[in-house]
GROMACS .gro file of N, CA and C in nm:
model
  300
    1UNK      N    1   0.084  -0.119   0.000
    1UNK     CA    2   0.000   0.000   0.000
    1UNK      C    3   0.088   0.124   0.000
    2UNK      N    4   0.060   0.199  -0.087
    2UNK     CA    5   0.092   0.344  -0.085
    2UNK      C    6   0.064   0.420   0.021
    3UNK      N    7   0.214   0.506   0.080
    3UNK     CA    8   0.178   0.589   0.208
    3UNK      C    9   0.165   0.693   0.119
    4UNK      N   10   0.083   0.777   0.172
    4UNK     CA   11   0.040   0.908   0.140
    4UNK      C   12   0.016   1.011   0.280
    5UNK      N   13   0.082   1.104   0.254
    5UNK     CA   14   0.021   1.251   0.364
    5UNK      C   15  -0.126   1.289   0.341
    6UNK      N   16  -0.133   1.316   0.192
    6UNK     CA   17  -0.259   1.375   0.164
    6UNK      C   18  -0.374   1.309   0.264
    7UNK      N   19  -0.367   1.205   0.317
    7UNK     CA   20  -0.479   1.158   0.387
    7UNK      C   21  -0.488   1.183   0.530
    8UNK      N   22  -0.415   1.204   0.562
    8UNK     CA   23  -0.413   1.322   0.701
    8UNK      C   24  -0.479   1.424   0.677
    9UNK      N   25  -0.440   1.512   0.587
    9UNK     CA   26  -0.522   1.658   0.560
    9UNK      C   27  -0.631   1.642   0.564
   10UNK      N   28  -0.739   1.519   0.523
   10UNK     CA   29  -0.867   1.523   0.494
   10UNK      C   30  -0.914   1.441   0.596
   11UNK      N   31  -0.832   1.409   0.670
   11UNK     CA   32  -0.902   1.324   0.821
   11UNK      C   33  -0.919   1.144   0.747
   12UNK      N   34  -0.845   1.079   0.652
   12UNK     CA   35  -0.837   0.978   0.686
   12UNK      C   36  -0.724   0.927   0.702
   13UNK      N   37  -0.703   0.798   0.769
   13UNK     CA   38  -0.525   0.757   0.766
   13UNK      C   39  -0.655   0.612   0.788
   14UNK      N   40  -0.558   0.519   0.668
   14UNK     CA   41  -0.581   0.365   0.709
   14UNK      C   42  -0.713   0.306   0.677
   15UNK      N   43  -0.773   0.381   0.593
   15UNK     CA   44  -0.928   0.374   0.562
   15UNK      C   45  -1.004   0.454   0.679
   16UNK      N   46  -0.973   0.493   0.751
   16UNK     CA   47  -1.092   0.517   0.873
   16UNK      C   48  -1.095   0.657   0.890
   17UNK      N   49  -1.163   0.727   0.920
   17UNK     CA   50  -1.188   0.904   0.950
   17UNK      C   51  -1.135   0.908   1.092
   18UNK      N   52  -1.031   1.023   1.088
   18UNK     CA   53  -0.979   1.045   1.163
   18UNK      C   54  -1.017   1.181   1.177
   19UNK      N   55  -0.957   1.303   1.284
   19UNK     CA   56  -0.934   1.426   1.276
   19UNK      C   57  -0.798   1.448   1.272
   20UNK      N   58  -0.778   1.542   1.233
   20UNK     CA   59  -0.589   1.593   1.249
   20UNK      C   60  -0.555   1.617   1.371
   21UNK      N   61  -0.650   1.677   1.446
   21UNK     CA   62  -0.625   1.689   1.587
   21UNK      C   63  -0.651   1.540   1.731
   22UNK      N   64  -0.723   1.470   1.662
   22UNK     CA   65  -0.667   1.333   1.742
   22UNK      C   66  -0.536   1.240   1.701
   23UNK      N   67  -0.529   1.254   1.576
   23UNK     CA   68  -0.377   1.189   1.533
   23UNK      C   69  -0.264   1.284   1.572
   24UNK      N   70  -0.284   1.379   1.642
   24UNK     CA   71  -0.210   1.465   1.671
   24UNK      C   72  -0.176   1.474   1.812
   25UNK      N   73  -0.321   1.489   1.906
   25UNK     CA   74  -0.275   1.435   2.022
   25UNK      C   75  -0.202   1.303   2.102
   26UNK      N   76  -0.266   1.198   2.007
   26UNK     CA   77  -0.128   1.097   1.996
   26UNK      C   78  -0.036   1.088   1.988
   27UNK      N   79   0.015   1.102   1.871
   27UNK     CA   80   0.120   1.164   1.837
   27UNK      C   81   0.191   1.258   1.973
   28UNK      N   82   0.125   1.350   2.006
   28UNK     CA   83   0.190   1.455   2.088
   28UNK      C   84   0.220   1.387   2.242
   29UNK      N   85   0.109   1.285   2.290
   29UNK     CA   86   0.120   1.216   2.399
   29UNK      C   87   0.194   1.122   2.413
   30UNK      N   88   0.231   1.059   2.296
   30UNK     CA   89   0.316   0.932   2.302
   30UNK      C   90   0.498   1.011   2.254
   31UNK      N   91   0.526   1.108   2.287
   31UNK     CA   92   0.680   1.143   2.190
   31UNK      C   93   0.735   1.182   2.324
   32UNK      N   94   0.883   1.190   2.307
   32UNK     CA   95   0.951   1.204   2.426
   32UNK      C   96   0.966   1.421   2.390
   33UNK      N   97   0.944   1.429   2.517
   33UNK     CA   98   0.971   1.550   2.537
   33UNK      C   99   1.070   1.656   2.514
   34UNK      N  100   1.162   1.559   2.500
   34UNK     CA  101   1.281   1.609   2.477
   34UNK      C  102   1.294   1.570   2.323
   35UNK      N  103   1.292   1.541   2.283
   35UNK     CA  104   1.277   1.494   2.093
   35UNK      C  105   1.152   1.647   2.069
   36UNK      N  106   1.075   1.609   2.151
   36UNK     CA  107   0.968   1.745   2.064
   36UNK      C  108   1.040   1.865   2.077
   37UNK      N  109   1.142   1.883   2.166
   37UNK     CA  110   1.201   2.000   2.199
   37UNK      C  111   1.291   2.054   2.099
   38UNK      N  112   1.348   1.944   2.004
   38UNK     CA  113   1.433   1.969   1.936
   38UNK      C  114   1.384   2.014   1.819
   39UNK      N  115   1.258   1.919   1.798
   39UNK     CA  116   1.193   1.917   1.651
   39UNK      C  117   1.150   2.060   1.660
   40UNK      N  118   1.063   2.111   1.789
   40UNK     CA  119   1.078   2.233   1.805
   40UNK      C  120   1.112   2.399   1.742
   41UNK      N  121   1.229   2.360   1.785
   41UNK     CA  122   1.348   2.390   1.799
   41UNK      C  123   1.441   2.399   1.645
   42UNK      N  124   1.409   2.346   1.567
   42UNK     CA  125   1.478   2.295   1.444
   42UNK      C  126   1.382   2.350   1.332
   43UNK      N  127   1.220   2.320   1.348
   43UNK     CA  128   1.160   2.400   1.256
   43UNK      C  129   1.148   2.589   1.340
   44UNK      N  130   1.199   2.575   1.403
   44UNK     CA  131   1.185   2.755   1.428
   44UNK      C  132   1.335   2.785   1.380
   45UNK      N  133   1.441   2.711   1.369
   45UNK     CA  134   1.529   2.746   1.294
   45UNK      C  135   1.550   2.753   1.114
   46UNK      N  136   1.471   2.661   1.115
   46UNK     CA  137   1.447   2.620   0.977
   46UNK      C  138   1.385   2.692   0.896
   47UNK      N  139   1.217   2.711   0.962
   47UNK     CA  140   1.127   2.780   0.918
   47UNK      C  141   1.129   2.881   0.835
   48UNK      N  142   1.186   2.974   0.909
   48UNK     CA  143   1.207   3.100   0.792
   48UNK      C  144   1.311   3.128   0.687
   49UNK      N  145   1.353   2.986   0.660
   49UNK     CA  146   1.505   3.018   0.547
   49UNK      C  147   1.432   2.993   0.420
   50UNK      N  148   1.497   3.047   0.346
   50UNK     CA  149   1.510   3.034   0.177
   50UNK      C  150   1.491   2.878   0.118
   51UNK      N  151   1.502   2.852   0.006
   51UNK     CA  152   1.502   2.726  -0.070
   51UNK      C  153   1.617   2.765  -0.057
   52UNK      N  154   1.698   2.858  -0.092
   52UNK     CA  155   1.872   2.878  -0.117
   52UNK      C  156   1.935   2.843  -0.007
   53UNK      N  157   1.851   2.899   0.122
   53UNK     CA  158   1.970   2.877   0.262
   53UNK      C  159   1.930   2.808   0.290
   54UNK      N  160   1.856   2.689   0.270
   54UNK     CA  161   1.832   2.562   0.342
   54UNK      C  162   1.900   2.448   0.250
   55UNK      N  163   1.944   2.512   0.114
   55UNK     CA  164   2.014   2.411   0.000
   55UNK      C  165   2.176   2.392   0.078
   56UNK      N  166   2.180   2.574   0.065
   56UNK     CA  167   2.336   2.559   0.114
   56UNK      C  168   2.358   2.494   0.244
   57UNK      N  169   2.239   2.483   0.346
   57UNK     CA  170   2.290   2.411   0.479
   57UNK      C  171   2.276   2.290   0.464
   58UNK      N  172   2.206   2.239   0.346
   58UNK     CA  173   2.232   2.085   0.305
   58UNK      C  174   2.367   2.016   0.271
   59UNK      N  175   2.437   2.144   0.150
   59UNK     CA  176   2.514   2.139   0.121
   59UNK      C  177   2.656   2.120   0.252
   60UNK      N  178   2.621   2.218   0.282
   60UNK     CA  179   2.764   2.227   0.423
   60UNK      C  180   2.724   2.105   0.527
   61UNK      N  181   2.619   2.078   0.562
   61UNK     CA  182   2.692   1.948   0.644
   61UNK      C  183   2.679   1.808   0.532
   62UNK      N  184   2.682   1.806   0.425
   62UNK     CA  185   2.731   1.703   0.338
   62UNK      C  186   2.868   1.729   0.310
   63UNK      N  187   2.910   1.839   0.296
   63UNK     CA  188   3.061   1.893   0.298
   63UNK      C  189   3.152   1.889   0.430
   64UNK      N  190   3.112   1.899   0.549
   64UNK     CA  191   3.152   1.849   0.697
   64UNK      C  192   3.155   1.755   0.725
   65UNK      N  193   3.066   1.635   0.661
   65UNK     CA  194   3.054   1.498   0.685
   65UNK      C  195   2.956   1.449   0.813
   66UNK      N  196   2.819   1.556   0.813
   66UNK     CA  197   2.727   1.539   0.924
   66UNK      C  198   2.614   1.449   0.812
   67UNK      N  199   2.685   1.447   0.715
   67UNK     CA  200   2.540   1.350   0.631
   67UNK      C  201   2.592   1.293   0.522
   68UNK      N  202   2.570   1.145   0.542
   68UNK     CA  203   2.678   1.098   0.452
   68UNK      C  204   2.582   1.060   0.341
   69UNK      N  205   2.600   0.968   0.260
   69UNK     CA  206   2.570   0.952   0.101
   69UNK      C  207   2.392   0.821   0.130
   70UNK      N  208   2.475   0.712   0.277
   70UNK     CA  209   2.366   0.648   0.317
   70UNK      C  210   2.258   0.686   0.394
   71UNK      N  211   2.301   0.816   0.458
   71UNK     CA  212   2.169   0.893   0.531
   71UNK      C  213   2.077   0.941   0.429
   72UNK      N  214   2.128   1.030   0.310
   72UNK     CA  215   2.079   1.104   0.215
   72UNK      C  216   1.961   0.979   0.121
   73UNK      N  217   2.022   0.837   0.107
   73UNK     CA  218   1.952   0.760   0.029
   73UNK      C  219   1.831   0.750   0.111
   74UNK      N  220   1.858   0.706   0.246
   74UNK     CA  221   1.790   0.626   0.352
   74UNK      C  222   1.643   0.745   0.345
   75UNK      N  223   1.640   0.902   0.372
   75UNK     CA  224   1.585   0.931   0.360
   75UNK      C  225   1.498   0.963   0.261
   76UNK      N  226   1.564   0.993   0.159
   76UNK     CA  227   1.512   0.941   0.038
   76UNK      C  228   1.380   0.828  -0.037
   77UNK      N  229   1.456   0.733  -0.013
   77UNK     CA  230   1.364   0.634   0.015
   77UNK      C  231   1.234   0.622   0.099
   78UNK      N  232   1.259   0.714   0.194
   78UNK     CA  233   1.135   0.681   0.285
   78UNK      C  234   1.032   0.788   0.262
   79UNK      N  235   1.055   0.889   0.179
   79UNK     CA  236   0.973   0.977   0.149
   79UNK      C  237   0.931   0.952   0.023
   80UNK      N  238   0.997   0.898  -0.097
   80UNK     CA  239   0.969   0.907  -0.199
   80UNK      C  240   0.835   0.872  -0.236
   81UNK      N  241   0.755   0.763  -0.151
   81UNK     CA  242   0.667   0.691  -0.198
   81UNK      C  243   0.502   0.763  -0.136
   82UNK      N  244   0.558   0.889  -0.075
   82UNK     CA  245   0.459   0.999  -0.074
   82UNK      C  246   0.460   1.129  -0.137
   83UNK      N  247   0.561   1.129  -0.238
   83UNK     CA  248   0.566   1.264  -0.323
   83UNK      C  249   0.487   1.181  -0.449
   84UNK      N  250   0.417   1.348  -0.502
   84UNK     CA  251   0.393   1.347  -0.635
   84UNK      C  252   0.478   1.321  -0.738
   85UNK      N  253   0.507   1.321  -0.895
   85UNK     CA  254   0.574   1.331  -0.997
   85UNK      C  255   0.626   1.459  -0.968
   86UNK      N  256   0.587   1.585  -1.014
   86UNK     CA  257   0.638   1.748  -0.954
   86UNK      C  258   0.776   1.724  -0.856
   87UNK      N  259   0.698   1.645  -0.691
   87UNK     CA  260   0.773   1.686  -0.594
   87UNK      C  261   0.912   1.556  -0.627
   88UNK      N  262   0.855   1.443  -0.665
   88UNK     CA  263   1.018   1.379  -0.674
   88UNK      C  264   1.112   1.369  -0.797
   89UNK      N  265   1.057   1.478  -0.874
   89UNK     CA  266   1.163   1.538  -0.996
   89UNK      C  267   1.267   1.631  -0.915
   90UNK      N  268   1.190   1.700  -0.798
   90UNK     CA  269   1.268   1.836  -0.741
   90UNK      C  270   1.326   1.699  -0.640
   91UNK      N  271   1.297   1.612  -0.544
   91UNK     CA  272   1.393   1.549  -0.473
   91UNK      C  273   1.505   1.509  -0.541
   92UNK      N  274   1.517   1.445  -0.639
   92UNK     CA  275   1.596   1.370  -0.722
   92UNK      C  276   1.691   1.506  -0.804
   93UNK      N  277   1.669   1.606  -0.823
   93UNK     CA  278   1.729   1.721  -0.809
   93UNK      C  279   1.830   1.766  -0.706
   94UNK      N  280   1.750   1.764  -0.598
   94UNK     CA  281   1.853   1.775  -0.497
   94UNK      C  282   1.905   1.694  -0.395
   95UNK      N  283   1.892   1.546  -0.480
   95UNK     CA  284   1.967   1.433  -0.439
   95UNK      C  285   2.125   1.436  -0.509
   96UNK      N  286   2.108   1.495  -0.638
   96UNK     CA  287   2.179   1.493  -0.755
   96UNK      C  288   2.307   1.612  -0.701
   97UNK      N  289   2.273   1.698  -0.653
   97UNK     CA  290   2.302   1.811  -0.597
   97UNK      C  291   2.401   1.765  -0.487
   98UNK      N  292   2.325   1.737  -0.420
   98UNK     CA  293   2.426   1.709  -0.287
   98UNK      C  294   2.495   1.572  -0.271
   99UNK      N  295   2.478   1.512  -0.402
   99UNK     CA  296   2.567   1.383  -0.414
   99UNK      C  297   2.719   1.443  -0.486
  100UNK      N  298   2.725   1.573  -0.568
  100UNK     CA  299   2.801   1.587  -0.584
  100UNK      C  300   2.948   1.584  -0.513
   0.00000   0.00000   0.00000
């Protein structure tokens, strides 16, 4: 079976009607506190950058060696099979990119 996001947005996951806000309080009740702190923490750093300054900070810790060639696949892989055609022309773009 195909994972998809889109089915969150509309309140189903798994065949069944959900809300976003009970898969969420789950979610929120079951995570360690300290992990949410970071994730946090990481999209308020993240959040407001560029496609450019979030390329180049891809770039620099692939250039430091904070992300190596098997992290980059690994994730890869695990997203691919919820992007559109559009979105995994642009992954595979900047797989291409930072494999350099």
């Amino acid at each position: 079976m195909k994972r998809d996001l889109r089915g969150y947005s509309n309140g189903q996951h798994n065949g069944k009607s959900n809300t976003g806000k009970e898969d969420y309080e789950r979610l929120i009740s079951s995570a360690d506190p300290e992990q949410l702190k970071n994730m946090e923490d990481a999209v308020s750093y993240y959040g407001s950058k560029s496609e450019t300054e979030l390329m180049n900070e891809l770039i620099k810790g692939r250039s430091e060696g904070m992300i190596d060639e098997a992290q980059l696949n690994e994730v890869a892989a695990r997203i691919a099979p919820m992007l559109n055609q559009e979105q995994l022309t642009r992954l595979s773009a900047v797989m291409e990119r930072l494999k350099r």
